[in-house]
Amino acid sequence: MAARGGGAVSIVEYFTEDEGGKCGYCKGTSSNYSNGMWAHGMTVQDYQDLIDRGWRRSGMYVYKPTMNRTCCPQYTIRCHVLDFKLAKSSKKVLKKMTRFLSKGEVAKGGGVEPMDSHSEDTGFGHLPVACTSEVNIDIEKPLKIVSLEEEIPESSKIQEKPQPDGAGEKGVPGQKHPFAEANDITESFKSIPKPGRGADPNKPPCRKAKDVRRERKLEKLLQKQQQIEVVDVSLHQEPSCANPCTLPLQHQATQANQPKLLEELISESLSPDAVHQLEVKLVPVSSDDPDFTESFNQSAALYAKYQMAVHQDSPDECSESEYTRFLCQSPLQAENPPDGPDSGYGSFHHQYWLDGKIVAVGVIDILPQCVSSVYLYYDPDYAFLSLGVYSALREIAFTTQLQKTAPNIRYYYMGFYIHSCPKMSYKGQYHPSDLLCPETYVWVPIEKCRTKLDQSKYNRLNEDPNAEDEQSFRDLGKVLVLYRSTAMPYSIYQRRQKRANDEAAVRQYASLVGQTCAERILLYRS
């Protein structure tokens, strides 16, 4: 299950093997290449930075396709939700759902569309396997810290356990991570108050999430009231040269000519008088959450039904244990900062309840700058509703809603775009969208990429020939490692473990995650 609370620490175990595996797109037997690592725990900011370098998670396993070598290059794709424009095909799906819910109409000739599942990339060739490592890491256990300036003796131990909110401002996504520099780490652990001595006087007092939510609701009500008062005043003013306000009837005519927003089209189908009732619930992936535990059996059964019908899996391949490993285990540590969304950050199940039963589940990660789609499974009996497209539109609308309280959340990540695979290239219909350059890791509008990808399935999408990766690997000695429950730079680890013969592996890891993440994420060393 996703880690709840705990310290904001990312710990990974990198695997150097990159032998070719089976490709679920072109059906190649040994042509799918990627690098991967097992994430024992990960902060939402670290994962945000990793997916912005082409990484993606499948359960606890985080992988990055070897783009210039793999048979079907997979480009990370994101959609700008604030500028989202509905395509005609998407409007048809929303209208089809409205007719079904309001009148019970079933579309004729409905079936599984090519674009019916918007996040199938995690289901092909990257199903997580049980970690074969003998490492047993407790991410909540206090760590000893060794900096470049001062080496703590082996016998020295830190007895105090960091409090969940002990990082203060440092724990807020987007700000400096507590493990960004070894010096800062040492000082932050020294400043942790000992048990029984009260809160840290240098930090703002802790506030209950309930109080924060109540304040937000009051602010929204005040804003709505002010908007109503402004409209009321403008309608009662006489038009003049000094005040050229529009007449009410003209205003209504202008509004009528504007296309309906995505949120308006969705709300039209959710009438309390409809024949069918659809409810969407956001459920944290946590055994501590009652909604998650109560719906677990029904959700697992739906997953098995979907996998066997759509992907022809055997019962063993979609068992309850496989379901848990794939979609209920997440390395992301839940965070709920005051300036974040009401839901907090972490891994969630977006459950679609139709007339009291689950018909679809979208697995998503809420991160500091985006909502990332992980996987979707649905009841094949309702394939005529195009639940893959419908759920993608609902997740885009959900991202827009989150942005109102967390302004940095501006994107909807749809996983990977594969230009040569129709089942994955349809994602380009969500406009406007960007693809991630596999060499410089900058975002490029998809319209500028299509011609290049028509000519070559692997392409450096960045049009600037002189541009370089700003996070390129520079200093091997600063890579942060975890050795014998002690966090230290790799240069100190080399001095302590003189027999270590892993420099090539650490260098490869750092080049893939980038210098910033390499200095912040703990790389396990045995």
Short mmCIF file of C-alpha atoms in Angstrom, two decimals:
data_model
loop_
_atom_site.label_atom_id
_atom_site.label_comp_id
_atom_site.label_asym_id
_atom_site.label_seq_id
_atom_site.Cartn_x
_atom_site.Cartn_y
_atom_site.Cartn_z
CA MET A 1 0.00 0.00 0.00
CA ALA A 2 1.07 3.62 -0.38
CA ALA A 3 3.10 4.89 2.50
CA ARG A 4 1.14 7.25 4.72
CA GLY A 5 2.87 9.87 6.78
CA GLY A 6 6.51 8.99 7.43
CA GLY A 7 9.54 11.06 6.60
CA ALA A 8 9.97 12.67 3.22
CA VAL A 9 12.74 10.38 1.96
CA SER A 10 13.13 8.64 -1.39
CA ILE A 11 15.04 5.33 -1.39
CA VAL A 12 15.65 3.38 -4.59
CA GLU A 13 17.53 0.27 -5.67
CA TYR A 14 18.81 0.54 -9.24
CA PHE A 15 19.07 -2.43 -11.61
CA THR A 16 21.73 -2.30 -14.30
CA GLU A 17 20.33 -5.17 -16.38
CA ASP A 18 18.66 -3.87 -19.53
CA GLU A 19 18.19 -7.03 -21.57
CA GLY A 20 15.54 -6.83 -24.23
CA GLY A 21 12.07 -7.99 -23.22
CA LYS A 22 8.82 -8.75 -24.99
CA CYS A 23 7.07 -5.75 -26.54
CA GLY A 24 3.32 -5.53 -26.11
CA TYR A 25 2.95 -3.07 -28.98
CA CYS A 26 4.79 -4.58 -31.97
CA LYS A 27 4.88 -8.08 -30.38
CA GLY A 28 8.68 -8.27 -30.65
CA THR A 29 10.05 -11.09 -28.49
CA SER A 30 13.20 -9.34 -27.20
CA SER A 31 13.18 -5.80 -28.58
CA ASN A 32 11.78 -3.80 -25.65
CA TYR A 33 14.61 -2.10 -23.72
CA SER A 34 14.41 -0.06 -20.52
CA ASN A 35 16.23 0.73 -17.29
CA GLY A 36 14.51 0.35 -13.95
CA MET A 37 14.72 0.67 -10.20
CA TRP A 38 12.73 -0.55 -7.24
CA ALA A 39 11.38 2.37 -5.20
CA HIS A 40 11.17 1.46 -1.50
CA GLY A 41 9.73 4.91 -0.88
CA MET A 42 9.46 8.12 -2.88
CA THR A 43 8.37 11.71 -2.31
CA VAL A 44 5.85 13.18 -4.72
CA GLN A 45 8.32 15.89 -5.76
CA ASP A 46 11.00 13.35 -6.61
CA TYR A 47 8.54 11.37 -8.72
CA GLN A 48 7.37 14.57 -10.42
CA ASP A 49 10.97 15.31 -11.38
CA LEU A 50 11.50 11.73 -12.58
CA ILE A 51 8.48 11.63 -14.89
CA ASP A 52 9.71 14.93 -16.31
CA ARG A 53 12.79 12.94 -17.38
CA GLY A 54 10.81 10.12 -19.01
CA TRP A 55 10.39 7.76 -16.03
CA ARG A 56 7.12 6.05 -15.14
CA ARG A 57 6.00 3.73 -12.36
CA SER A 58 4.26 0.35 -12.48
CA GLY A 59 3.45 -0.53 -8.89
CA MET A 60 6.66 -0.02 -6.90
CA TYR A 61 8.83 -0.47 -10.00
CA VAL A 62 9.96 2.73 -11.78
CA TYR A 63 11.29 2.37 -15.32
CA LYS A 64 12.61 4.48 -18.19
CA PRO A 65 12.53 3.21 -21.80
CA THR A 66 15.87 3.20 -23.58
CA MET A 67 14.51 5.46 -26.30
CA ASN A 68 17.24 5.18 -28.94
CA ARG A 69 17.34 1.40 -28.63
CA THR A 70 13.85 0.09 -27.92
CA CYS A 71 11.62 -1.04 -30.77
CA CYS A 72 8.70 1.28 -29.95
CA PRO A 73 9.99 4.57 -28.46
CA GLN A 74 7.65 5.83 -25.72
CA TYR A 75 7.44 9.60 -25.35
CA THR A 76 5.99 11.09 -22.18
CA ILE A 77 2.89 13.14 -23.07
CA ARG A 78 1.08 15.81 -21.10
CA CYS A 79 -2.03 17.93 -21.75
CA HIS A 80 -2.50 21.58 -20.76
CA VAL A 81 -5.78 21.41 -18.83
CA LEU A 82 -6.32 25.18 -18.54
CA ASP A 83 -6.30 25.54 -22.35
CA PHE A 84 -8.00 22.21 -23.08
CA LYS A 85 -10.18 22.12 -26.20
CA LEU A 86 -12.79 19.41 -26.67
CA ALA A 87 -12.57 17.40 -29.89
CA LYS A 88 -15.77 16.42 -31.70
CA SER A 89 -15.17 12.75 -30.89
CA SER A 90 -14.89 13.59 -27.20
CA LYS A 91 -18.15 15.58 -27.28
CA LYS A 92 -19.87 12.55 -28.82
CA VAL A 93 -18.68 10.38 -25.94
CA LEU A 94 -20.03 12.87 -23.38
CA LYS A 95 -23.38 13.11 -25.17
CA LYS A 96 -23.57 9.33 -25.38
CA MET A 97 -23.05 9.10 -21.63
CA THR A 98 -25.70 11.80 -21.04
CA ARG A 99 -28.29 9.93 -23.10
CA PHE A 100 -27.54 6.70 -21.28
CA LEU A 101 -27.75 8.21 -17.81
CA SER A 102 -30.78 10.41 -18.43
CA LYS A 103 -32.87 8.12 -20.65
CA GLY A 104 -31.18 4.72 -20.53
CA GLU A 105 -30.36 4.83 -24.24
CA VAL A 106 -27.68 2.41 -25.42
CA ALA A 107 -25.70 3.43 -28.48
CA LYS A 108 -26.14 1.06 -31.40
CA GLY A 109 -23.04 -0.67 -32.63
CA GLY A 110 -21.18 0.31 -29.48
CA GLY A 111 -18.08 -1.69 -28.73
CA VAL A 112 -14.51 -1.40 -27.56
CA GLU A 113 -13.01 1.54 -29.42
CA PRO A 114 -9.30 1.69 -30.35
CA MET A 115 -8.89 4.52 -27.84
CA ASP A 116 -10.98 2.90 -25.14
CA SER A 117 -8.26 2.78 -22.53
CA HIS A 118 -6.08 5.84 -22.14
CA SER A 119 -3.33 4.33 -20.01
CA GLU A 120 -2.51 0.91 -21.37
CA ASP A 121 1.23 1.53 -21.51
CA THR A 122 1.78 0.19 -18.00
CA GLY A 123 0.05 -2.99 -18.96
CA PHE A 124 2.46 -4.07 -21.68
CA GLY A 125 5.88 -5.36 -20.81
CA HIS A 126 6.14 -3.49 -17.53
CA LEU A 127 3.97 -5.41 -15.11
CA PRO A 128 5.83 -5.24 -11.81
CA VAL A 129 7.44 -8.35 -10.42
CA ALA A 130 8.20 -9.06 -6.82
CA CYS A 131 11.45 -7.44 -5.75
CA THR A 132 14.07 -10.18 -5.53
CA SER A 133 16.33 -8.05 -3.37
CA GLU A 134 16.97 -9.16 0.18
CA VAL A 135 16.97 -5.53 1.25
CA ASN A 136 14.54 -4.73 4.04
CA ILE A 137 14.32 -0.96 4.33
CA ASP A 138 12.15 0.88 6.82
CA ILE A 139 11.68 4.35 5.31
CA GLU A 140 10.43 5.68 8.64
CA LYS A 141 13.55 4.61 10.52
CA PRO A 142 15.89 7.51 11.40
CA LEU A 143 19.02 7.63 9.27
CA LYS A 144 22.52 8.60 10.18
CA ILE A 145 23.93 11.37 8.03
CA VAL A 146 27.47 11.90 6.79
CA SER A 147 28.32 15.15 4.99
CA LEU A 148 31.29 16.01 2.82
CA GLU A 149 32.64 18.40 5.45
CA GLU A 150 32.18 16.20 8.48
CA GLU A 151 32.13 12.42 8.76
CA ILE A 152 30.14 11.07 11.67
CA PRO A 153 31.86 8.06 13.29
CA GLU A 154 30.34 4.65 12.52
CA SER A 155 29.29 4.23 16.16
CA SER A 156 27.40 7.51 16.25
CA LYS A 157 23.64 7.19 16.00
CA ILE A 158 20.74 9.59 15.86
CA GLN A 159 18.14 8.51 18.39
CA GLU A 160 15.41 11.01 17.61
CA LYS A 161 12.86 9.94 15.03
CA PRO A 162 11.88 12.73 12.62
CA GLN A 163 8.27 13.88 13.03
CA PRO A 164 6.02 13.62 9.94
CA ASP A 165 5.87 17.41 9.69
CA GLY A 166 9.35 17.99 11.10
CA ALA A 167 10.74 19.21 7.77
CA GLY A 168 8.59 22.34 7.99
CA GLU A 169 8.83 24.40 4.86
CA LYS A 170 11.29 21.92 3.36
CA GLY A 171 8.62 19.23 3.10
CA VAL A 172 6.42 21.32 0.80
CA PRO A 173 6.54 19.98 -2.78
CA GLY A 174 8.48 22.24 -5.10
CA GLN A 175 10.79 23.59 -2.43
CA LYS A 176 14.25 22.46 -1.47
CA HIS A 177 14.26 18.83 -0.40
CA PRO A 178 15.77 18.04 3.03
CA PHE A 179 18.32 15.79 1.34
CA ALA A 180 19.32 18.32 -1.34
CA GLU A 181 22.71 18.90 0.25
CA ALA A 182 24.52 16.82 2.83
CA ASN A 183 25.21 19.88 4.99
CA ASP A 184 21.53 20.84 5.11
CA ILE A 185 20.62 17.27 6.02
CA THR A 186 22.96 17.23 8.99
CA GLU A 187 21.68 20.55 10.32
CA SER A 188 18.01 19.58 9.86
CA PHE A 189 18.45 16.41 11.89
CA LYS A 190 20.33 18.31 14.61
CA SER A 191 17.44 20.77 14.94
CA ILE A 192 14.75 18.13 15.51
CA PRO A 193 13.31 18.64 19.01
CA LYS A 194 13.68 15.73 21.37
CA PRO A 195 10.51 13.91 22.51
CA GLY A 196 8.77 15.72 25.38
CA ARG A 197 10.27 19.16 24.66
CA GLY A 198 7.38 20.45 22.61
CA ALA A 199 7.15 21.88 19.08
CA ASP A 200 9.97 23.57 17.27
CA PRO A 201 9.64 27.33 18.07
CA ASN A 202 11.31 28.24 14.77
CA LYS A 203 8.47 26.75 12.72
CA PRO A 204 4.83 27.81 12.33
CA PRO A 205 2.36 25.97 14.53
CA CYS A 206 0.80 22.83 13.05
CA ARG A 207 -2.74 23.30 11.80
CA LYS A 208 -5.40 20.66 11.42
CA ALA A 209 -6.35 19.80 7.84
CA LYS A 210 -10.01 20.22 8.83
CA ASP A 211 -9.43 23.85 9.78
CA VAL A 212 -7.56 24.53 6.55
CA ARG A 213 -10.40 23.06 4.49
CA ARG A 214 -12.97 25.13 6.40
CA GLU A 215 -11.03 28.34 5.66
CA ARG A 216 -10.83 27.47 1.97
CA LYS A 217 -14.59 26.91 1.76
CA LEU A 218 -15.24 30.26 3.43
CA GLU A 219 -12.88 32.00 1.00
CA LYS A 220 -14.64 30.42 -1.98
CA LEU A 221 -18.06 31.49 -0.67
CA LEU A 222 -16.81 35.07 -0.22
CA GLN A 223 -15.37 35.11 -3.73
CA LYS A 224 -18.66 33.85 -5.21
CA GLN A 225 -20.61 36.47 -3.25
CA GLN A 226 -18.33 39.24 -4.51
CA GLN A 227 -18.75 38.02 -8.10
CA ILE A 228 -22.54 38.04 -7.72
CA GLU A 229 -22.46 41.59 -6.33
CA VAL A 230 -20.30 42.80 -9.24
CA VAL A 231 -22.66 41.25 -11.81
CA ASP A 232 -25.69 42.69 -10.00
CA VAL A 233 -24.21 46.22 -10.08
CA SER A 234 -23.24 45.99 -13.76
CA LEU A 235 -26.74 44.88 -14.77
CA HIS A 236 -28.32 47.89 -13.07
CA GLN A 237 -25.97 50.48 -14.59
CA GLU A 238 -27.11 52.47 -17.61
CA PRO A 239 -24.90 52.13 -20.69
CA SER A 240 -23.02 55.33 -21.54
CA CYS A 241 -19.80 56.47 -23.15
CA ALA A 242 -18.14 56.52 -19.77
CA ASN A 243 -19.60 53.14 -18.86
CA PRO A 244 -20.12 51.09 -22.04
CA CYS A 245 -21.61 48.05 -20.33
CA THR A 246 -23.48 45.47 -22.40
CA LEU A 247 -27.23 45.14 -22.09
CA PRO A 248 -28.48 41.99 -20.27
CA LEU A 249 -30.12 40.54 -23.39
CA GLN A 250 -27.00 41.10 -25.47
CA HIS A 251 -24.93 39.51 -22.71
CA GLN A 252 -27.17 36.44 -22.71
CA ALA A 253 -26.96 36.13 -26.48
CA THR A 254 -23.15 36.28 -26.35
CA GLN A 255 -23.07 33.61 -23.66
CA ALA A 256 -25.39 31.37 -25.67
CA ASN A 257 -23.04 31.49 -28.65
CA GLN A 258 -20.05 30.32 -26.64
CA PRO A 259 -19.23 26.59 -26.68
CA LYS A 260 -19.95 24.75 -23.47
CA LEU A 261 -17.06 23.98 -21.19
CA LEU A 262 -16.02 20.43 -20.35
CA GLU A 263 -17.31 20.81 -16.79
CA GLU A 264 -20.72 21.97 -18.08
CA LEU A 265 -21.09 19.00 -20.42
CA ILE A 266 -20.20 16.60 -17.62
CA SER A 267 -22.63 18.16 -15.13
CA GLU A 268 -25.50 17.95 -17.63
CA SER A 269 -25.43 14.17 -17.38
CA LEU A 270 -25.53 14.07 -13.57
CA SER A 271 -29.17 15.00 -12.93
CA PRO A 272 -30.76 13.55 -9.77
CA ASP A 273 -33.82 12.67 -11.89
CA ALA A 274 -31.79 10.59 -14.38
CA VAL A 275 -32.62 6.94 -15.03
CA HIS A 276 -29.10 5.91 -14.01
CA GLN A 277 -27.01 7.53 -11.27
CA LEU A 278 -23.25 7.92 -11.73
CA GLU A 279 -20.99 8.91 -8.84
CA VAL A 280 -17.21 9.38 -8.99
CA LYS A 281 -15.28 8.84 -5.75
CA LEU A 282 -11.65 9.71 -5.06
CA VAL A 283 -10.24 7.03 -2.76
CA PRO A 284 -6.69 7.12 -1.33
CA VAL A 285 -4.71 3.94 -1.95
CA SER A 286 -4.25 3.08 1.71
CA SER A 287 -5.28 0.20 3.95
CA ASP A 288 -6.07 2.85 6.56
CA ASP A 289 -8.82 4.34 4.40
CA PRO A 290 -12.26 2.73 5.03
CA ASP A 291 -13.54 3.43 1.49
CA PHE A 292 -10.51 1.68 0.03
CA THR A 293 -10.80 -1.42 2.23
CA GLU A 294 -14.60 -1.69 1.83
CA SER A 295 -14.42 -1.54 -1.97
CA PHE A 296 -11.25 -3.65 -2.35
CA ASN A 297 -12.93 -7.00 -3.18
CA GLN A 298 -15.32 -5.46 -5.70
CA SER A 299 -12.52 -3.48 -7.32
CA ALA A 300 -10.20 -6.52 -7.52
CA ALA A 301 -12.96 -8.61 -9.11
CA LEU A 302 -13.59 -5.89 -11.70
CA TYR A 303 -9.86 -5.79 -12.53
CA ALA A 304 -9.80 -9.55 -13.11
CA LYS A 305 -12.90 -9.37 -15.31
CA TYR A 306 -11.35 -6.60 -17.38
CA GLN A 307 -7.95 -8.27 -17.79
CA MET A 308 -9.41 -11.61 -18.85
CA ALA A 309 -11.89 -10.07 -21.31
CA VAL A 310 -9.76 -7.33 -22.85
CA HIS A 311 -6.19 -8.66 -22.50
CA GLN A 312 -6.98 -12.40 -22.41
CA ASP A 313 -5.09 -12.86 -19.13
CA SER A 314 -5.34 -16.16 -17.29
CA PRO A 315 -6.92 -16.13 -13.80
CA ASP A 316 -3.46 -16.49 -12.25
CA GLU A 317 -2.20 -13.44 -14.11
CA CYS A 318 -4.91 -11.21 -12.65
CA SER A 319 -5.24 -12.70 -9.17
CA GLU A 320 -5.87 -10.59 -6.11
CA SER A 321 -2.17 -10.61 -5.25
CA GLU A 322 -1.22 -9.47 -8.77
CA TYR A 323 -3.85 -6.75 -8.59
CA THR A 324 -2.45 -5.56 -5.26
CA ARG A 325 1.12 -5.55 -6.55
CA PHE A 326 0.22 -3.75 -9.76
CA LEU A 327 -2.36 -1.15 -8.70
CA CYS A 328 -2.52 -1.02 -4.90
CA GLN A 329 1.16 -0.77 -4.04
CA SER A 330 2.74 2.62 -4.57
CA PRO A 331 6.07 4.05 -3.42
CA LEU A 332 4.58 7.54 -3.18
CA GLN A 333 4.42 8.94 0.32
CA ALA A 334 1.20 10.87 0.89
CA GLU A 335 1.65 14.56 1.68
CA ASN A 336 -0.99 17.11 2.67
CA PRO A 337 0.63 20.57 2.83
CA PRO A 338 -1.55 23.63 3.61
CA ASP A 339 -1.11 25.07 0.11
CA GLY A 340 -1.81 21.77 -1.67
CA PRO A 341 -5.11 20.33 -2.91
CA ASP A 342 -7.75 19.26 -0.39
CA SER A 343 -7.08 15.63 -1.29
CA GLY A 344 -3.36 15.97 -0.65
CA TYR A 345 -0.69 14.41 -2.87
CA GLY A 346 -0.16 10.68 -3.42
CA SER A 347 -1.77 7.67 -5.16
CA PHE A 348 -5.54 7.35 -5.56
CA HIS A 349 -8.27 5.28 -7.16
CA HIS A 350 -10.87 7.28 -9.10
CA GLN A 351 -13.89 4.98 -8.75
CA TYR A 352 -16.92 5.23 -11.07
CA TRP A 353 -20.03 3.97 -9.30
CA LEU A 354 -23.04 3.32 -11.56
CA ASP A 355 -26.29 2.58 -9.70
CA GLY A 356 -24.40 1.42 -6.64
CA LYS A 357 -21.66 -0.72 -8.24
CA ILE A 358 -18.17 -0.01 -9.53
CA VAL A 359 -17.97 -0.04 -13.33
CA ALA A 360 -14.55 1.57 -13.80
CA VAL A 361 -11.48 2.57 -11.81
CA GLY A 362 -8.86 5.07 -12.90
CA VAL A 363 -5.60 4.75 -10.97
CA ILE A 364 -3.97 8.18 -10.68
CA ASP A 365 -1.12 9.95 -8.91
CA ILE A 366 -1.68 13.52 -7.71
CA LEU A 367 1.67 15.30 -7.91
CA PRO A 368 2.86 18.88 -7.30
CA GLN A 369 2.42 19.91 -10.94
CA CYS A 370 0.06 17.37 -12.45
CA VAL A 371 -2.36 14.49 -12.25
CA SER A 372 -0.62 11.44 -13.71
CA SER A 373 -2.76 8.63 -15.11
CA VAL A 374 -1.41 5.21 -14.15
CA TYR A 375 -3.99 2.69 -15.40
CA LEU A 376 -7.68 2.24 -16.17
CA TYR A 377 -9.83 -0.87 -15.93
CA TYR A 378 -13.58 -1.11 -16.45
CA ASP A 379 -16.49 -3.50 -16.78
CA PRO A 380 -16.46 -4.84 -20.37
CA ASP A 381 -20.28 -4.97 -20.25
CA TYR A 382 -20.23 -1.18 -20.43
CA ALA A 383 -17.70 -0.86 -23.24
CA PHE A 384 -20.39 0.84 -25.36
CA LEU A 385 -19.98 3.93 -23.14
CA SER A 386 -16.33 4.41 -24.21
CA LEU A 387 -15.28 4.52 -20.59
CA GLY A 388 -11.63 5.00 -21.50
CA VAL A 389 -12.30 8.31 -23.23
CA TYR A 390 -14.94 9.33 -20.70
CA SER A 391 -12.64 8.70 -17.73
CA ALA A 392 -9.82 10.68 -19.41
CA LEU A 393 -12.18 13.65 -19.80
CA ARG A 394 -13.29 13.32 -16.19
CA GLU A 395 -9.64 13.26 -15.06
CA ILE A 396 -8.90 16.39 -17.11
CA ALA A 397 -11.86 18.12 -15.46
CA PHE A 398 -10.67 16.85 -12.08
CA THR A 399 -7.20 18.29 -12.70
CA THR A 400 -8.78 21.65 -13.56
CA GLN A 401 -10.69 21.53 -10.28
CA LEU A 402 -7.50 20.79 -8.30
CA GLN A 403 -5.78 23.73 -9.95
CA LYS A 404 -8.20 26.15 -8.29
CA THR A 405 -6.74 25.39 -4.85
CA ALA A 406 -3.26 24.27 -5.97
CA PRO A 407 -2.24 26.63 -8.84
CA ASN A 408 0.89 24.65 -9.76
CA ILE A 409 -1.21 21.66 -10.87
CA ARG A 410 -1.66 22.59 -14.52
CA TYR A 411 -1.10 19.37 -16.48
CA TYR A 412 -2.64 15.98 -17.07
CA TYR A 413 -0.02 13.32 -17.84
CA MET A 414 -1.32 10.46 -19.99
CA GLY A 415 1.67 8.16 -19.72
CA PHE A 416 3.44 7.37 -22.97
CA TYR A 417 2.72 8.34 -26.57
CA ILE A 418 3.83 5.85 -29.24
CA HIS A 419 3.54 7.33 -32.69
CA SER A 420 3.72 4.00 -34.51
CA CYS A 421 1.02 2.37 -32.38
CA PRO A 422 -2.62 3.46 -33.00
CA LYS A 423 -3.62 2.17 -29.57
CA MET A 424 -1.24 4.73 -28.02
CA SER A 425 -0.99 7.50 -30.64
CA TYR A 426 -4.65 8.51 -30.15
CA LYS A 427 -3.53 10.44 -27.04
CA GLY A 428 -2.47 13.25 -29.35
CA GLN A 429 -6.15 14.12 -29.85
CA TYR A 430 -6.27 15.78 -26.43
CA HIS A 431 -5.34 19.36 -27.30
CA PRO A 432 -3.06 21.11 -26.52
CA SER A 433 -0.45 18.47 -25.68
CA ASP A 434 3.35 18.29 -25.47
CA LEU A 435 5.87 15.49 -25.92
CA LEU A 436 9.06 15.22 -23.88
CA CYS A 437 12.33 15.46 -25.79
CA PRO A 438 14.30 12.29 -24.93
CA GLU A 439 17.67 14.08 -24.99
CA THR A 440 17.18 17.56 -23.51
CA TYR A 441 14.00 16.85 -21.51
CA VAL A 442 12.14 19.95 -22.64
CA TRP A 443 8.49 19.90 -23.72
CA VAL A 444 7.66 20.29 -27.41
CA PRO A 445 4.13 20.87 -28.81
CA ILE A 446 2.95 17.65 -30.43
CA GLU A 447 2.11 19.47 -33.70
CA LYS A 448 5.85 20.08 -34.18
CA CYS A 449 6.67 16.42 -33.55
CA ARG A 450 4.37 14.49 -35.86
CA THR A 451 6.28 15.11 -39.10
CA LYS A 452 9.55 14.17 -37.45
CA LEU A 453 8.09 10.96 -36.02
CA ASP A 454 6.60 10.07 -39.41
CA GLN A 455 10.16 10.03 -40.75
CA SER A 456 11.79 8.28 -37.80
CA LYS A 457 10.19 6.59 -34.80
CA TYR A 458 13.03 7.86 -32.60
CA ASN A 459 13.73 11.55 -32.83
CA ARG A 460 15.34 14.32 -30.84
CA LEU A 461 12.26 16.51 -30.68
CA ASN A 462 13.99 19.68 -29.52
CA GLU A 463 14.44 21.95 -32.54
CA ASP A 464 17.46 23.70 -31.03
CA PRO A 465 20.52 21.67 -32.15
CA ASN A 466 22.70 23.32 -29.50
CA ALA A 467 20.38 22.67 -26.56
CA GLU A 468 21.62 20.32 -23.85
CA ASP A 469 20.17 18.58 -20.83
CA GLU A 470 20.26 21.18 -18.04
CA GLN A 471 20.20 18.43 -15.43
CA SER A 472 22.95 16.39 -17.04
CA PHE A 473 25.17 14.35 -14.74
CA ARG A 474 28.21 16.33 -13.56
CA ASP A 475 29.63 15.20 -10.23
CA LEU A 476 29.69 11.51 -9.30
CA GLY A 477 30.95 12.27 -5.82
CA LYS A 478 27.76 14.15 -4.89
CA VAL A 479 25.40 11.28 -5.67
CA LEU A 480 23.55 10.50 -2.43
CA VAL A 481 23.71 6.86 -1.34
CA LEU A 482 22.37 4.82 1.57
CA TYR A 483 24.97 2.51 3.07
CA ARG A 484 24.45 0.62 6.33
CA SER A 485 21.53 2.87 7.34
CA THR A 486 23.67 5.94 6.76
CA ALA A 487 23.09 8.61 4.10
CA MET A 488 26.29 9.90 2.56
CA PRO A 489 27.75 11.27 -0.71
CA TYR A 490 29.17 8.64 -3.03
CA SER A 491 32.71 10.03 -2.56
CA ILE A 492 32.60 9.16 1.15
CA TYR A 493 31.04 5.78 0.40
CA GLN A 494 33.98 4.99 -1.91
CA ARG A 495 36.45 5.79 0.86
CA ARG A 496 34.62 3.56 3.30
CA GLN A 497 33.92 0.72 0.90
CA LYS A 498 37.21 0.49 -0.93
CA ARG A 499 36.28 -2.82 -2.54
CA ALA A 500 33.23 -1.33 -4.18
CA ASN A 501 33.16 -1.94 -7.91
CA ASP A 502 29.95 -0.14 -8.81
CA GLU A 503 31.12 3.17 -10.24
CA ALA A 504 29.78 2.37 -13.73
CA ALA A 505 26.33 1.48 -12.35
CA VAL A 506 26.15 4.61 -10.19
CA ARG A 507 27.28 6.75 -13.11
CA GLN A 508 24.57 5.26 -15.35
CA TYR A 509 21.92 5.78 -12.65
CA ALA A 510 22.92 9.44 -12.12
CA SER A 511 22.85 10.16 -15.85
CA LEU A 512 19.29 8.82 -16.11
CA VAL A 513 17.76 10.54 -13.06
CA GLY A 514 19.70 13.79 -13.49
CA GLN A 515 22.08 15.56 -11.15
CA THR A 516 19.42 17.15 -8.91
CA CYS A 517 17.59 13.88 -8.23
CA ALA A 518 20.91 12.05 -7.84
CA GLU A 519 21.83 14.44 -5.01
CA ARG A 520 18.40 14.10 -3.37
CA ILE A 521 17.27 10.49 -3.77
CA LEU A 522 18.97 7.83 -1.63
CA LEU A 523 20.53 5.12 -3.81
CA TYR A 524 20.83 1.91 -1.81
CA ARG A 525 24.29 0.33 -1.68
CA SER A 526 25.00 -3.03 -0.05
#
